[in-house]
CSV table of C-alpha atoms in Angstrom, one decimal:
chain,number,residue,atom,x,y,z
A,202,UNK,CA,92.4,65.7,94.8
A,203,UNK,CA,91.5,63.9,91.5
A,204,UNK,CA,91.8,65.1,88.1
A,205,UNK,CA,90.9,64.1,84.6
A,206,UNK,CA,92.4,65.7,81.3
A,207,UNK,CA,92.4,63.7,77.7
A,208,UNK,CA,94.3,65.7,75.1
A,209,UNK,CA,92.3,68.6,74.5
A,210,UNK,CA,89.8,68.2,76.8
A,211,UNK,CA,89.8,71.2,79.9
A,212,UNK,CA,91.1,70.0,83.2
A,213,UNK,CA,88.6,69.4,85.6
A,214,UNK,CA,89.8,69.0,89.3
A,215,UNK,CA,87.4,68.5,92.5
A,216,UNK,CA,89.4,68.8,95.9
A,217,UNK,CA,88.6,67.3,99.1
A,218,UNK,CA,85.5,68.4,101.3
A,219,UNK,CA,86.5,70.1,104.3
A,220,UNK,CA,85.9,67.6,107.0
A,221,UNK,CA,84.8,70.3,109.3
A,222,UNK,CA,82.1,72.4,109.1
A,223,UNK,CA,80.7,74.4,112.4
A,224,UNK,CA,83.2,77.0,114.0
A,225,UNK,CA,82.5,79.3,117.4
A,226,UNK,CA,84.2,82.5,115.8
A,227,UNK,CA,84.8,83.8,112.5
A,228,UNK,CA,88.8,83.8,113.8
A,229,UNK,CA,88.6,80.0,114.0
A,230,UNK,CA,86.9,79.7,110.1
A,231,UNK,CA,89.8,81.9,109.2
A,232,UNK,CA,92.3,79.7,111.0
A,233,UNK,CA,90.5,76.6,109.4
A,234,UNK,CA,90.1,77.6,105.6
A,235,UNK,CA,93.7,78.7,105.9
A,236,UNK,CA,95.0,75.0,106.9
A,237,UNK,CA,92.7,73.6,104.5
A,238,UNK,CA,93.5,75.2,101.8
A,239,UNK,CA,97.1,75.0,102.9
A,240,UNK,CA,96.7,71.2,102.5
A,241,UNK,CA,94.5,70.7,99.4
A,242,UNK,CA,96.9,73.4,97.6
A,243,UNK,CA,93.5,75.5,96.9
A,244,UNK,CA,94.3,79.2,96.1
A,245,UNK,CA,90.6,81.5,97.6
A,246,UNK,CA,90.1,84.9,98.4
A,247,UNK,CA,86.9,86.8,100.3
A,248,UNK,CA,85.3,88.2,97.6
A,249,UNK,CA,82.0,89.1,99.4
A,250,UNK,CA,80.7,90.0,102.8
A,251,UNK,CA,77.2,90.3,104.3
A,252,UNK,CA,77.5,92.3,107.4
A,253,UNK,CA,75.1,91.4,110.3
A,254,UNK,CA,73.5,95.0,110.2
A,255,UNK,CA,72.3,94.2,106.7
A,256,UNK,CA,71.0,91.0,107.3
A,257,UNK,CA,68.8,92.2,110.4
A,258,UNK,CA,67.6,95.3,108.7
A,259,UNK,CA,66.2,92.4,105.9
A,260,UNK,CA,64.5,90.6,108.3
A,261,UNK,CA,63.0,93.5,110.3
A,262,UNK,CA,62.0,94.7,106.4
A,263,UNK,CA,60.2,91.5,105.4
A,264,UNK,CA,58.5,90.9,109.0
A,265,UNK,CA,60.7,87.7,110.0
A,266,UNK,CA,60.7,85.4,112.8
A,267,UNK,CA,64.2,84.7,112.2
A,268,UNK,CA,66.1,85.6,115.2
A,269,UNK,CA,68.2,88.8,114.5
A,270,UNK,CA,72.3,88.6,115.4
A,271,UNK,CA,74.2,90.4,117.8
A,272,UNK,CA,76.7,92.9,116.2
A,273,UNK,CA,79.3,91.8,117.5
A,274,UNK,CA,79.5,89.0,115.0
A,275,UNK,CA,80.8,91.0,112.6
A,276,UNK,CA,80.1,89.8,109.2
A,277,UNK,CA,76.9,87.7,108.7
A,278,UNK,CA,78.5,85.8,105.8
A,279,UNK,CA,81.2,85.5,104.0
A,280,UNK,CA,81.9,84.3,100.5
A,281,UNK,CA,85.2,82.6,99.7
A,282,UNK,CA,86.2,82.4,95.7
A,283,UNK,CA,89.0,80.5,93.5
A,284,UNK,CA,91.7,83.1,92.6
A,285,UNK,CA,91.1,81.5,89.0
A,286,UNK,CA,87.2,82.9,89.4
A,287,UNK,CA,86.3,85.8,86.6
A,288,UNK,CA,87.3,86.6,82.9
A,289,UNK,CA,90.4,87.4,81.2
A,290,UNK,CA,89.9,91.0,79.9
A,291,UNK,CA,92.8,92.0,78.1
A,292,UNK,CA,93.8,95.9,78.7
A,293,UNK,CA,96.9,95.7,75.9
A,294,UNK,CA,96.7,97.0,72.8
A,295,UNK,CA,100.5,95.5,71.6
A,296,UNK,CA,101.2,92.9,73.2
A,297,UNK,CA,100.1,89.1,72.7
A,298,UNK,CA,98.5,87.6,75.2
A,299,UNK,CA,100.1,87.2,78.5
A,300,UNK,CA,99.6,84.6,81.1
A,301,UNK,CA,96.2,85.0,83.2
A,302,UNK,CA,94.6,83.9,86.3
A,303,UNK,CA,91.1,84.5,85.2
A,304,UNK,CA,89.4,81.4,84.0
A,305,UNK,CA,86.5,81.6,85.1
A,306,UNK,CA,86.7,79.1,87.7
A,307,UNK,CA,83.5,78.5,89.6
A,308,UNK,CA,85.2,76.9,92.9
A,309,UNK,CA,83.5,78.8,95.9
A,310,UNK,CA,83.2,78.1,99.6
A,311,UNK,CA,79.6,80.2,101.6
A,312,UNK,CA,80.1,80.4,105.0
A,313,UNK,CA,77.6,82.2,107.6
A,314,UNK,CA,76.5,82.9,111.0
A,315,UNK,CA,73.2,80.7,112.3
A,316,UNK,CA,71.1,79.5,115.0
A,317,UNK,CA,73.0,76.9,117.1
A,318,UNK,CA,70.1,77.4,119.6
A,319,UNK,CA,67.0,79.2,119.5
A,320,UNK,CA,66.5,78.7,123.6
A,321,UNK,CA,69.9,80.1,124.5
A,322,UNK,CA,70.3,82.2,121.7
A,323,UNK,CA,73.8,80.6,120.4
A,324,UNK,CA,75.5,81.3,117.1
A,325,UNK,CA,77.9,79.7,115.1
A,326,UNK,CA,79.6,79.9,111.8
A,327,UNK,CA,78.7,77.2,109.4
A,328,UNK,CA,79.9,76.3,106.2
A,329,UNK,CA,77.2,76.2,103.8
A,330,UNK,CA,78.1,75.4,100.4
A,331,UNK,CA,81.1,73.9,98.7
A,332,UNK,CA,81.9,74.2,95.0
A,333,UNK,CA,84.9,72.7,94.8
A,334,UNK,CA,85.5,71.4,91.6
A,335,UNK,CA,88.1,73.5,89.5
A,336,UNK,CA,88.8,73.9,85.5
A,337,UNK,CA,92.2,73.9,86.6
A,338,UNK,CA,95.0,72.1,88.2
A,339,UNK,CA,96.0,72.1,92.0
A,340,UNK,CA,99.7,72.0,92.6
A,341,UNK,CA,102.1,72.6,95.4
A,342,UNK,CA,104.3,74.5,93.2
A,343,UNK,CA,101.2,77.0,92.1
A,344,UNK,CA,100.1,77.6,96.1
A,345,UNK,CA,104.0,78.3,97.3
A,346,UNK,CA,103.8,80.7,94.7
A,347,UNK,CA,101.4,82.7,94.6
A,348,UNK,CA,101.7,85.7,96.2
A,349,UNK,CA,99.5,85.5,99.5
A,350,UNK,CA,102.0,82.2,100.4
A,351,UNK,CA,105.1,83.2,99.4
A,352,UNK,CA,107.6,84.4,102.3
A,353,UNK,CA,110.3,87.1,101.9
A,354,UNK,CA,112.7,86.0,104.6
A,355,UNK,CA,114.9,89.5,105.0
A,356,UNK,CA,117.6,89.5,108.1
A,357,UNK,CA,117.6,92.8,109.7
A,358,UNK,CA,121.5,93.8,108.7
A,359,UNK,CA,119.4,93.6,105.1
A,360,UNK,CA,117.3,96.2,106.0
């Protein structure tokens, strides 16, 4: 990770590519994004998915020759956002302004199904695009705590 910040001007971070980027199952992207966010200390979330029934229904619309999925893939794509992505909108009337996690960050990682082989008809899940530069900082502190990392460890005479 690299980072620049002079006095006031914003933080601007870019994080490692992810040094793999073709997967057999949309189990083994989750698996991966999940280590490698694990190690770059990158906090996304699946904002958006393109099932594989709405992408065939497109290309049977428009008269494609793309080839159309199985179903049993599931999604067709998947769009992966920085928790910092969106705007701060205030719903207080009273109180100053607290802490957010909106700040617009534009960090994103596109992943989808394609073609491996037209022939044999094989898929796979590709990564497609990688935004990975931040307007904010990247610390191990932030990613243990955030919520989707932390771990409540309660013993069962707890319970």
């Amino acid at each position: 990770t690299s980072s620049t910040s002079e006095g006031s001007l914003p933080t601007r971070v870019v994080a490692l590519p992810p040094n793999k980027v073709e997967f057999a199952s949309w189990e083994a992207v989750d698996e991966y994004v999940a280590a490698y966010v694990a190690q770059t200390f990158q906090i996304f979330r699946a904002r958006s998915n393109t099932s594989v029934a709405d992408r065939n229904a497109r290309i049977d619309k428009s008269e494609s020759k793309a080839a159309e999925l199985p179903a049993s893939w599931g999604p067709y794509s998947r769009t992966f956002v920085c928790s910092h992505s969106g705007k701060y909108k205030s719903v207080a009337t009273k109180r100053p302004r607290q802490e957010a996690r909106a700040k617009g960050c534009k960090a994103q990682i596109n992943v989808c199904v394609h073609v491996v082989d037209r022939k044999e008809t094989t898929f796979a899940v590709r990564i497609t695009r990688c935004q990975l530069e931040h307007n904010h900082s990247l610390t191990s502190q932030a990613y243990c705590t955030h919520r989707t990392h932390r771990n409540a460890s309660i013993s069962t005479s707890q319970l």
